[in-house]
Amino acid sequence: MKKTKFPILLKVILLGIGVSILTAGAALTASYFNQKKSAENFLIDNVDYTLDAIDDVFTDVEDPNTAVYVGYLNDIKSYVKDKYDSFSPEEKPSIDDFETFEEFASFYKVNYPWIYPQDPRMGFLTPEEASFKVKYYTILNLMGNFQMSSAGQSVFVSYVDDSNNMVFLGDSRMDDSERKPNDYFHVPGYYYQIKDSDYFDDSHHSNHRGYILNGFLTRFTPIYTLPTNDGEPQEIIATIYIQYDLSKVYSEAQNTLLNELLILGLSSLALIAIYTAFSYLLFVRNINKLSKSSSEIRQKLVDKNMNEIVDISVKSNDEMETLAESFVEMERAIINYVDIIHKETQEKERTNAELSIASKIQLDSLPANKFEDGNTSIRTYIKTAKEVGGDFYDYFYLDDHRLAVLVSDVSGKGIPASLFMMKGKELLKYSLASHDSLSSAIKHVNNRLSKNNKELLFITSFIGIIDFKKNEIRYINAGHEKPYIVNSKGVHKLDGESNVVLGVEEDYPFIEESHPFNKGDLIFMFTDGLNESINHSYEEFGYQRIEENLSKVNGESLDNVVDNINKSLEEFVSGEEQFDDVTILIAKYIDSELKLHYEKKDYEIITEIVDKFNQSFPYVSEGVKASAGIVIDELVNNLISYEKREDLVIDVEFKVVGSDLRVRIISNGDDYNPFANRKEKYLEKY
């Protein structure tokens, strides 16, 4: 059994962990942002309460201090503006020109003592400068009171000039020694270029605005000039800001988040453990039982031991129990199916054995695939598509000068076609031997096959009788493929009348035809399994490929002709399944004479003469062939070796007369007597 790489229980645990992480993460994220937003809103409400108090201080016309504070702010703004406007750019360095904030503050302390809050040289100030100091300290002390009431990081005041620069006038932390380098607010006159993103409308309070930038919450309220009796519009003198460091709020939110994360983590682990336990009890345990049972069933199949049913004990009253019952039913079905397959396999093995015997009997009933005598040379080939086929061939002598050759194809496949084939073959052989004419013999066969033919089987057949005295072939084509006659003139299809197939219509008048068949001629007979063989593109082998192969048979042995046809067919079908029987019969009328002519002085002609002799006279015994080969080798070799003429001409003639083989060699060379000169090397020792 294959080991499980990723069991269901592990998937269940991982699924629970994943769901817990996603749920807890979403909940914690939402909680964190809600806490931040709630803290921000709380601070905004608290700061806005202080801003409302600031508005009351600077707008209560009935309070005498209001006019003082408003006047002081206006005077401070005017004083700072006038001083700074009178300085050149070189006299107003930026914080960016200094490496540290301390250097920047020291520069202002030394060079502009009249604006520095903690300058000790009060006695050296002019009345104007001293007045500015009094007003400046008064406003800064007021800012300090506002800071304590709001618990803000700082409270500072500034104004916006015509160039949209926010110019700082001072803040509540003038005595704070822990000021950060970016805290410029206590330096009067330092300006900051306002950006569009620094301010936005706020829905928390209709009178105040603010922004959150760089971790600081900043809210502000404008300070207007006091209303006049003549109804002139009020102008903004300056703006008072309250700033709060949100890092403390966010830190508290993060601490709360960590506590919630710990609680959720522990809760999730407990839930996952419970979830895993229930999953195992409800699902995984039963699935393991099913898996184990399936393995046992598989092993029983391997061991061929399916006598007992594997019990699957699942009592869950749900789909698992139904699935377990299905397993049991499936096991019963498998046992029945295996039993059926076993019986069918035994029956198939028995049938295949019988078919193998039938195929052997069928093929043994056919004559040999090679035949040679003084008249003809025959080669046959048959390849069945099934165990037994419907194609058959036959050849036999009717008398000493007439040879019957036939190729037939039975409709259908398998055993019925095979039985019908055997019947047709024997009828054809008996009728051809017992009837005077070919047409009467075929008519008799047709009538016998047509009677009681309930299976409606039929036979296509080409039956030919080669007459070696008349040098002709008489034939009847009963609906079969037309054969080819091959000779020195080329390849010709043996056209003629296509009669009805055998076994269909009784008393059919078959038409007998004839065609010359001379020495050296060859007849190529075949069934439609050859030309109708198809390749993977459903293209047929066709007549053209047959004719192309036959056009190359001149000088080839009949064995090579068969081999070349088969090779061409195999290359064409490229492994496609054979769907029909293929049968070939080739008969060649052997010429008893062979004449060869050579106009060259070359030892290679010896091999060529022997090869052509063997091809032309295959029926000659091996002993005679061996003797003829020795004679040819000795005589032709002597002619080539001892003849001085370069234009040597050699004619070789073979002729079979009865049981004798006559060989004649003629050349244009001088007469030669090997015994005339006793000094020849091979005679010296004698």
XYZ file of C-alpha atoms in Angstrom:
686
model
C 0.000 0.000 0.000
C 1.316 3.421 -0.926
C 2.284 5.527 2.084
C 0.164 8.639 2.577
C 2.240 11.792 2.175
C -0.408 14.260 3.271
C -3.005 12.581 5.540
C -6.490 13.987 6.016
C -5.961 14.637 9.738
C -2.987 16.857 8.942
C -5.068 18.698 6.358
C -7.829 19.181 8.944
C -5.322 20.592 11.468
C -3.742 22.896 8.900
C -7.170 24.018 7.742
C -8.144 24.840 11.331
C -4.902 26.729 11.893
C -5.332 28.643 8.653
C -8.922 29.597 9.417
C -7.946 30.616 12.963
C -5.066 32.753 11.738
C -7.204 34.485 9.143
C -10.082 35.050 11.581
C -7.844 36.219 14.410
C -5.817 38.393 12.073
C -8.898 40.066 10.667
C -10.353 40.580 14.156
C -7.110 41.946 15.609
C -6.530 44.247 12.670
C -10.041 45.641 12.926
C -9.670 45.982 16.709
C -6.321 47.769 16.379
C -7.571 50.326 13.908
C -10.796 50.822 15.857
C -8.783 51.485 19.016
C -6.544 53.935 17.193
C -9.513 55.712 15.690
C -11.351 55.834 19.018
C -8.252 57.237 20.772
C -7.788 59.810 18.046
C -11.431 60.847 18.276
C -11.177 61.085 22.055
C -8.098 63.299 21.798
C -9.698 65.444 19.137
C -12.761 65.955 21.321
C -10.541 66.817 24.316
C -8.377 69.201 22.299
C -11.422 70.826 20.746
C -12.778 71.446 24.236
C -9.579 73.379 25.024
C -9.799 75.211 21.710
C -13.315 76.276 22.645
C -11.886 77.700 25.879
C -9.193 79.540 23.873
C -11.882 80.972 21.639
C -13.714 82.236 24.747
C -10.543 83.932 26.067
C -9.902 85.791 22.796
C -13.502 86.595 21.872
C -15.173 87.618 25.168
C -15.506 91.388 24.561
C -16.910 91.884 28.058
C -13.699 90.524 29.640
C -11.012 93.281 29.820
C -8.263 90.671 29.457
C -9.588 89.714 26.005
C -8.708 93.059 24.513
C -5.277 92.882 26.176
C -4.512 89.416 24.797
C -5.783 90.278 21.346
C -3.764 93.472 21.361
C -0.652 91.686 22.554
C -0.949 89.072 19.794
C -1.431 91.772 17.181
C 1.588 93.757 18.491
C 3.807 90.656 18.620
C 2.816 89.745 15.055
C 3.508 93.271 13.809
C 6.817 93.521 15.681
C 8.140 90.195 14.422
C 6.894 90.856 10.911
C 8.530 94.266 10.768
C 11.833 92.979 12.147
C 12.032 90.009 9.824
C 10.899 91.885 6.784
C 13.777 94.332 7.340
C 16.414 91.603 7.342
C 18.142 90.349 4.238
C 17.982 86.631 3.335
C 21.548 86.185 4.625
C 20.431 87.494 8.019
C 17.627 84.938 8.232
C 19.389 81.536 8.127
C 17.349 78.332 7.953
C 17.577 75.375 10.286
C 18.960 73.451 7.315
C 22.077 75.642 7.450
C 23.045 74.175 10.843
C 24.091 70.670 11.815
C 22.175 70.674 15.125
C 19.232 72.447 16.608
C 21.418 73.778 19.435
C 23.609 75.627 16.926
C 20.532 77.102 15.309
C 19.078 78.304 18.659
C 22.441 79.715 19.790
C 22.682 81.749 16.607
C 19.368 83.458 17.375
C 20.260 83.906 21.048
C 23.499 85.780 20.211
C 22.409 87.781 17.193
C 18.783 88.528 18.021
C 18.573 88.812 21.807
C 15.442 90.924 21.697
C 13.341 88.030 20.416
C 14.807 85.211 22.494
C 12.612 84.474 25.540
C 15.405 83.542 27.895
C 17.830 86.334 27.070
C 19.410 87.657 30.370
C 20.319 91.087 29.046
C 17.028 92.745 29.867
C 18.753 95.961 30.994
C 20.285 96.548 27.585
C 16.932 96.475 25.732
C 15.313 99.494 24.229
C 11.857 100.487 25.479
C 10.365 98.969 22.321
C 12.221 95.729 22.871
C 11.324 95.632 26.526
C 7.639 96.169 25.673
C 7.833 93.282 23.201
C 9.352 91.056 25.881
C 6.552 91.751 28.324
C 3.874 91.034 25.741
C 5.736 87.998 24.483
C 6.091 86.411 27.941
C 2.436 87.155 28.686
C 1.249 85.255 25.594
C 3.712 82.395 26.204
C 2.505 81.994 29.796
C -1.062 81.923 28.472
C -0.019 79.146 26.021
C 1.441 77.223 28.949
C -1.859 77.353 30.785
C -3.661 76.044 27.710
C -1.142 73.181 27.429
C -1.734 72.059 31.008
C -5.519 72.158 30.550
C -5.382 70.080 27.346
C -2.496 67.763 28.317
C -1.171 68.406 24.854
C 2.411 67.968 23.671
C 2.645 71.704 23.072
C 0.564 74.823 22.381
C 2.042 77.304 19.939
C 0.994 80.400 18.035
C 1.825 81.530 14.491
C 0.545 83.585 11.612
C 0.492 83.054 7.852
C 2.145 85.657 5.646
C 1.308 86.659 2.105
C 3.608 83.954 0.683
C 1.681 81.223 2.465
C 4.480 80.784 5.006
C 3.501 79.843 8.559
C 5.659 82.096 10.756
C 6.051 80.907 14.364
C 5.739 83.385 17.223
C 6.392 81.051 20.169
C 5.073 78.087 22.130
C 4.314 76.839 25.612
C 7.569 74.869 25.958
C 9.983 77.764 26.059
C 11.712 76.240 29.135
C 11.738 72.632 27.854
C 15.328 71.380 27.702
C 14.315 68.088 25.982
C 13.151 69.749 22.849
C 13.675 67.769 19.629
C 15.615 69.164 16.647
C 12.419 69.631 14.630
C 10.690 71.701 17.355
C 11.133 75.213 15.952
C 8.000 76.745 17.395
C 9.630 78.606 20.328
C 11.819 80.591 17.892
C 9.832 83.673 16.838
C 10.042 84.362 13.154
C 10.940 80.851 11.987
C 8.708 79.991 9.066
C 7.384 76.847 7.448
C 6.059 76.582 3.900
C 2.484 75.378 4.148
C 1.560 72.404 1.939
C -1.885 71.595 0.635
C -1.839 68.258 2.458
C -1.235 69.859 5.858
C -4.802 71.066 6.326
C -8.157 69.495 5.781
C -11.720 70.060 6.843
C -12.808 68.049 9.858
C -16.260 66.876 10.853
C -15.519 66.674 14.595
C -16.040 70.369 15.252
C -17.538 73.011 13.037
C -15.188 75.792 14.254
C -11.862 73.950 14.283
C -9.612 72.240 11.794
C -6.602 69.978 12.055
C -4.359 67.284 10.634
C -2.275 64.234 11.580
C 1.280 64.402 10.292
C 4.471 62.521 11.263
C 2.752 60.883 14.273
C 1.433 64.184 15.715
C -2.184 65.255 16.048
C -2.477 69.014 15.440
C -5.689 71.052 15.931
C -5.932 74.816 15.561
C -8.269 77.777 15.911
C -7.900 81.254 14.357
C -7.704 84.431 16.530
C -9.586 87.386 15.043
C -9.442 91.110 15.733
C -12.165 92.359 18.060
C -15.367 93.563 16.438
C -15.685 97.325 15.932
C -18.660 99.613 16.177
C -18.391 100.656 12.546
C -18.938 97.086 11.387
C -15.587 96.503 9.689
C -14.806 92.856 8.981
C -12.668 90.997 11.485
C -9.213 89.863 10.405
C -7.180 86.858 11.517
C -4.318 88.004 13.705
C -2.768 84.612 14.358
C -3.587 80.921 14.810
C -3.214 78.951 18.027
C -2.270 75.254 17.645
C -2.521 72.369 20.120
C -0.250 69.431 19.253
C -0.348 65.930 20.721
C 2.115 63.044 20.211
C 0.061 60.049 19.002
C 2.860 57.540 19.600
C 1.661 57.150 23.189
C -1.864 56.385 21.964
C -0.579 53.941 19.370
C 1.688 52.282 21.931
C -1.275 51.692 24.229
C -3.236 50.286 21.274
C -0.362 47.925 20.451
C -0.174 46.712 24.047
C -3.882 46.030 23.969
C -3.390 44.244 20.633
C -0.697 41.973 22.094
C -2.958 41.023 24.984
C -5.810 40.245 22.612
C -3.426 38.280 20.383
C -2.333 36.139 23.316
C -5.928 35.472 24.356
C -7.009 34.680 20.780
C -3.966 32.430 20.266
C -4.691 30.348 23.327
C -8.391 30.197 22.458
C -7.591 29.171 18.880
C -5.252 26.386 20.018
C -7.954 25.021 22.285
C -10.546 25.197 19.503
C -8.159 23.551 17.023
C -7.516 20.711 19.457
C -11.259 20.179 19.954
C -11.870 20.522 16.204
C -9.125 17.977 15.442
C -10.432 15.484 17.999
C -13.992 15.666 16.652
C -12.726 15.469 13.043
C -10.800 12.312 13.863
C -13.731 10.684 15.653
C -16.322 11.671 13.059
C -14.380 11.352 9.790
C -10.735 10.341 9.823
C -11.181 7.184 11.905
C -13.874 5.879 9.557
C -11.876 6.901 6.491
C -8.907 4.934 7.860
C -11.178 1.903 8.243
C -12.276 2.250 4.618
C -8.666 2.659 3.483
C -7.559 -0.414 5.433
C -10.435 -2.463 4.042
C -9.678 -1.423 0.476
C -6.057 -2.524 0.991
C -7.237 -5.906 2.278
C -9.524 -6.290 -0.723
C -6.662 -5.441 -3.086
C -4.392 -7.965 -1.377
C -7.090 -10.640 -1.642
C -7.286 -9.914 -5.360
C -3.511 -10.273 -5.654
C -3.561 -13.511 -3.653
C -6.631 -14.709 -5.592
C -8.384 -15.324 -2.302
C -11.812 -13.731 -2.593
C -13.811 -16.301 -0.651
C -14.597 -14.109 2.370
C -16.116 -10.628 2.548
C -14.006 -8.030 4.398
C -16.192 -6.607 7.168
C -16.135 -2.801 7.503
C -17.514 -1.837 10.894
C -18.659 1.790 10.554
C -21.672 2.784 12.698
C -21.930 6.537 12.310
C -25.499 6.892 11.008
C -24.317 9.262 8.289
C -22.797 9.227 4.817
C -19.728 7.368 6.115
C -21.842 4.389 7.068
C -23.517 4.510 3.643
C -20.085 4.600 1.999
C -18.935 1.611 4.064
C -22.007 -0.360 2.968
C -21.208 0.601 -0.637
C -17.693 -0.795 -0.114
C -19.137 -4.123 0.990
C -21.487 -4.232 -2.005
C -18.611 -3.321 -4.275
C -16.542 -6.137 -2.791
C -19.353 -8.622 -3.470
C -19.600 -7.317 -7.042
C -15.824 -7.650 -7.473
C -15.898 -11.258 -6.240
C -18.668 -12.081 -8.715
C -16.885 -10.207 -11.481
C -13.557 -11.927 -10.770
C -15.314 -15.283 -10.906
C -16.885 -14.362 -14.237
C -13.563 -13.104 -15.592
C -11.864 -16.295 -14.435
C -14.387 -18.450 -16.240
C -14.274 -16.256 -19.333
C -10.472 -16.366 -19.305
C -10.501 -20.141 -19.159
C -13.035 -20.232 -21.982
C -10.994 -17.734 -23.992
C -7.807 -19.739 -23.463
C -9.620 -22.864 -24.615
C -11.033 -21.021 -27.629
C -7.624 -19.539 -28.495
C -6.085 -22.990 -28.290
C -8.776 -24.331 -30.626
C -8.334 -21.351 -32.957
C -4.590 -21.917 -32.989
C -5.153 -25.538 -33.990
C -7.731 -24.457 -36.581
C -5.302 -21.883 -37.985
C -2.579 -24.510 -38.239
C -4.964 -26.948 -39.943
C -6.095 -24.199 -42.307
C -2.561 -23.163 -43.265
C -1.446 -26.801 -43.541
C -4.243 -27.373 -46.063
C -2.609 -24.844 -48.381
C 0.236 -25.914 -50.649
C 3.826 -24.843 -49.927
C 4.716 -21.218 -50.375
C 7.500 -22.184 -52.801
C 7.272 -24.394 -55.884
C 9.751 -24.981 -58.745
C 9.686 -27.240 -61.783
C 10.701 -27.088 -65.410
C 7.671 -24.986 -66.362
C 7.039 -22.552 -63.585
C 8.260 -20.958 -60.369
C 5.632 -20.102 -57.720
C 5.811 -17.990 -54.545
C 2.929 -17.376 -52.141
C 2.349 -15.250 -49.051
C -0.593 -15.136 -46.666
C -1.121 -13.108 -43.473
C -4.440 -13.400 -41.652
C -6.000 -10.522 -39.697
C -7.542 -12.902 -37.121
C -6.562 -16.289 -35.727
C -8.202 -17.897 -38.747
C -8.769 -16.183 -42.049
C -11.025 -16.250 -45.071
C -8.339 -15.922 -47.759
C -6.891 -18.956 -49.507
C -4.781 -19.822 -52.503
C -4.066 -23.040 -54.384
C -2.068 -24.371 -57.310
C -1.998 -27.885 -58.814
C -1.472 -29.602 -62.160
C -4.548 -30.780 -64.074
C -2.304 -32.785 -66.430
C 1.310 -32.667 -67.597
C 0.984 -29.265 -69.356
C -1.839 -27.432 -67.517
C -1.366 -25.750 -64.110
C -4.310 -24.359 -62.126
C -3.616 -21.264 -59.962
C -6.241 -19.483 -57.852
C -6.587 -16.838 -55.135
C -9.857 -16.384 -53.229
C -11.358 -14.251 -50.490
C -14.319 -15.325 -48.321
C -16.676 -12.663 -46.982
C -16.696 -12.231 -43.235
C -14.089 -13.139 -40.650
C -13.336 -15.792 -38.092
C -14.473 -19.394 -37.906
C -17.540 -19.169 -40.208
C -15.408 -17.678 -42.992
C -12.719 -20.276 -42.340
C -15.169 -23.175 -42.676
C -16.691 -21.697 -45.812
C -13.158 -21.211 -47.167
C -12.275 -24.886 -46.646
C -15.459 -25.940 -48.381
C -14.834 -23.607 -51.320
C -11.209 -24.683 -51.678
C -12.027 -28.372 -51.868
C -14.925 -27.777 -54.275
C -12.699 -25.736 -56.592
C -9.939 -28.347 -56.615
C -12.395 -31.216 -57.213
C -14.390 -29.401 -59.905
C -11.368 -28.145 -61.858
C -9.998 -31.685 -61.966
C -13.292 -33.310 -62.940
C -14.748 -30.895 -65.556
C -13.686 -30.457 -69.142
C -14.089 -26.665 -69.234
C -13.219 -23.957 -66.739
C -16.638 -22.309 -66.966
C -18.529 -25.531 -66.238
C -16.268 -26.262 -63.261
C -16.849 -22.809 -61.732
C -20.578 -23.037 -62.391
C -20.675 -26.336 -60.504
C -18.785 -24.785 -57.550
C -21.108 -21.783 -57.507
C -24.251 -23.925 -57.453
C -22.942 -26.075 -54.624
C -21.978 -23.000 -52.537
C -25.287 -21.236 -53.208
C -27.407 -24.081 -51.834
C -28.268 -23.898 -48.130
C -26.133 -20.764 -47.741
C -28.157 -19.431 -44.790
C -25.275 -17.283 -43.535
C -25.203 -15.567 -46.985
C -21.438 -15.992 -47.232
C -19.737 -15.690 -50.601
C -16.328 -16.068 -52.211
C -14.517 -13.735 -54.585
C -12.029 -15.717 -56.640
C -9.652 -15.497 -59.562
C -9.137 -18.928 -61.139
C -6.553 -19.358 -63.897
C -5.276 -22.356 -65.874
C -1.809 -21.917 -67.425
C -1.368 -24.015 -70.580
C 2.362 -24.445 -71.263
C 1.737 -25.947 -74.728
C -0.494 -23.144 -75.950
C 1.420 -20.449 -74.031
C -1.769 -18.952 -72.653
C -3.747 -18.592 -69.425
C -7.481 -19.228 -69.373
C -9.244 -17.601 -66.445
C -12.524 -16.631 -64.788
C -12.727 -13.626 -62.451
C -15.562 -14.139 -59.927
C -15.770 -10.618 -58.471
C -12.099 -10.638 -57.434
C -9.213 -8.174 -57.738
C -7.754 -8.211 -61.246
C -4.206 -9.623 -61.315
C -1.188 -8.214 -63.174
C 0.825 -9.738 -66.020
C 4.489 -8.686 -65.858
C 6.921 -9.270 -68.740
C 9.565 -7.469 -70.767
C 6.884 -5.159 -72.169
C 5.925 -3.854 -68.734
C 3.168 -4.257 -66.121
C -0.377 -4.865 -67.401
C -3.597 -5.387 -65.477
C -5.454 -8.468 -66.659
C -8.707 -6.759 -67.518
C -11.773 -8.703 -68.452
C -15.247 -9.702 -67.398
C -16.007 -9.423 -63.662
C -18.444 -12.225 -63.019
C -20.673 -12.572 -59.965
C -19.111 -13.802 -56.743
C -19.405 -17.484 -55.845
C -22.253 -18.600 -53.582
C -24.830 -15.932 -54.393
C -26.716 -16.809 -57.606
C -27.276 -20.377 -58.868
C -26.819 -21.263 -62.549
C -24.952 -18.064 -63.264
C -23.288 -18.229 -66.728
C -19.643 -17.553 -65.945
C -17.615 -16.126 -68.846
C -14.259 -17.766 -69.505
C -11.447 -15.644 -71.011
C -7.839 -16.145 -72.131
C -4.619 -14.158 -72.402
C -1.159 -14.991 -73.811
C 1.300 -16.267 -71.228
C 4.731 -16.823 -72.682
C 8.025 -17.935 -71.277
C 9.393 -15.310 -68.881
C 5.891 -13.913 -68.135
C 4.796 -13.492 -64.534
C 1.287 -13.293 -63.075
C 0.776 -11.429 -59.764
C -2.479 -12.415 -57.975
C -3.653 -10.886 -54.676
C -6.649 -10.231 -52.425
C -8.103 -6.811 -51.582
C -6.414 -6.888 -48.158
C -3.268 -5.702 -49.951
C -4.499 -2.697 -51.921
C -7.043 -1.675 -49.229
C -4.561 -1.620 -46.330
C -4.636 1.831 -44.723
C -2.174 4.000 -42.811
C -2.785 6.405 -39.909
C -4.183 9.005 -42.370
C -6.792 6.484 -43.633
C -5.057 6.427 -47.014
C -5.165 3.129 -48.959
C -2.042 1.322 -50.194
C -3.702 1.300 -53.602
C -2.979 -0.154 -57.036
C -0.368 2.456 -57.932
C 2.050 1.291 -55.217
C 1.540 -2.329 -56.315
C 2.354 -1.376 -59.914
C 5.425 0.637 -58.817
C 6.804 -2.430 -57.027
C 6.045 -4.754 -59.934
C 7.786 -2.410 -62.380
C 11.069 -3.186 -60.570
C 10.884 -7.014 -60.728
C 12.893 -7.406 -63.936
C 15.875 -9.590 -63.055
C 14.698 -10.027 -59.456
C 14.042 -13.397 -57.889
C 10.446 -14.147 -56.890
C 11.554 -14.209 -53.247
C 12.776 -10.624 -53.608
C 9.513 -9.615 -55.292
C 7.511 -10.873 -52.284
C 9.937 -9.317 -49.795
C 9.841 -5.930 -51.549
C 6.030 -5.876 -51.610
C 5.873 -6.725 -47.892
C 8.511 -4.127 -46.974
C 6.690 -1.438 -48.933
C 3.396 -2.395 -47.244
C 4.883 -2.354 -43.723
C 6.474 1.063 -44.269
C 3.161 2.396 -45.538
C 0.896 1.186 -42.704
C 3.501 2.153 -40.044
C 2.189 -0.231 -37.405
C -1.531 0.339 -38.010
C -3.720 -2.646 -37.084
C -4.407 -5.059 -39.928
C -8.139 -5.321 -40.584
C -8.201 -7.772 -43.499
C -6.297 -10.842 -44.691
C -3.481 -10.286 -47.189
C -2.762 -13.043 -49.723
C -0.343 -13.039 -52.687
C 0.408 -15.689 -55.346
C 3.098 -15.158 -57.991
C 3.592 -17.634 -60.829
C 6.363 -17.219 -63.429
C 6.566 -19.185 -66.680
C 10.198 -20.289 -66.695
C 12.148 -20.012 -69.922
C 14.181 -23.208 -70.613
C 16.776 -21.132 -72.454
C 18.964 -18.276 -71.172
C 21.310 -16.219 -73.338
C 23.766 -13.716 -71.885
C 25.992 -11.320 -73.828
C 28.993 -9.392 -72.415
C 31.312 -6.949 -74.141
C 33.739 -6.355 -71.313
C 36.772 -8.038 -69.895
C 35.854 -8.124 -66.221
C 35.901 -10.886 -63.607
C 32.639 -9.556 -62.126
C 30.647 -11.068 -65.005
C 31.349 -14.531 -63.555
C 29.237 -13.767 -60.459
C 26.559 -12.129 -62.591
C 26.329 -15.186 -64.923
C 25.941 -17.560 -61.964
C 23.259 -15.388 -60.310
C 21.179 -15.092 -63.473
C 21.484 -18.824 -64.067
C 20.197 -19.606 -60.554
C 17.295 -17.156 -60.950
C 16.281 -18.530 -64.355
C 16.556 -22.211 -63.452
C 15.522 -22.497 -59.789
C 14.037 -25.942 -60.371
C 17.418 -27.429 -61.365
C 18.875 -29.642 -58.643
C 21.537 -28.283 -56.325
C 24.094 -30.767 -57.640
C 23.610 -29.616 -61.217
C 23.765 -25.974 -60.111
C 27.064 -26.580 -58.337
C 28.586 -28.336 -61.368
C 27.378 -25.567 -63.708
C 28.923 -22.962 -61.424
C 32.341 -24.689 -61.555
C 32.208 -24.925 -65.342
C 31.293 -21.245 -65.720
C 33.985 -20.126 -63.291
C 36.761 -22.152 -64.930
C 35.969 -21.395 -68.543
C 35.098 -17.714 -68.267
C 37.997 -17.131 -65.883
C 40.409 -18.675 -68.408
C 39.013 -16.532 -71.204
C 39.485 -13.345 -69.217
C 42.876 -14.350 -67.790
C 44.644 -15.546 -70.990
C 42.939 -13.640 -73.794
C 45.097 -10.671 -74.872
C 42.302 -8.828 -76.688
C 40.795 -5.903 -74.800
C 37.603 -5.946 -76.917
C 36.687 -9.393 -75.652
C 33.078 -10.500 -76.315
C 31.607 -13.436 -74.385
C 28.237 -15.128 -75.076
C 26.870 -17.673 -72.623
C 23.891 -19.901 -73.456
C 21.990 -22.244 -71.112
C 19.355 -24.704 -72.265
C 17.397 -27.403 -70.423
C 16.621 -30.430 -72.589
C 14.698 -33.044 -70.657
C 16.832 -33.829 -67.614
C 20.003 -32.388 -69.190
C 21.515 -28.929 -68.824
C 23.546 -27.719 -71.762
C 26.001 -24.828 -71.362
C 27.657 -23.122 -74.372
C 30.293 -20.365 -74.107
C 31.414 -18.474 -77.248
C 34.017 -15.679 -77.466
C 35.817 -13.704 -80.176
C 39.224 -14.544 -78.736
C 41.983 -16.666 -80.284
C 41.913 -20.416 -79.924
C 43.765 -21.519 -76.841
C 45.255 -24.918 -76.034
C 46.643 -25.074 -72.509
C 48.715 -28.173 -73.426
C 50.484 -26.644 -76.426
C 53.204 -25.030 -74.327
C 54.790 -27.355 -71.777
C 56.321 -24.397 -69.953
C 53.045 -23.352 -68.372
C 53.491 -23.005 -64.626
C 50.881 -25.554 -63.708
C 52.573 -28.195 -65.889
C 56.219 -27.604 -64.959
C 56.244 -30.165 -62.156
C 55.018 -32.838 -64.486
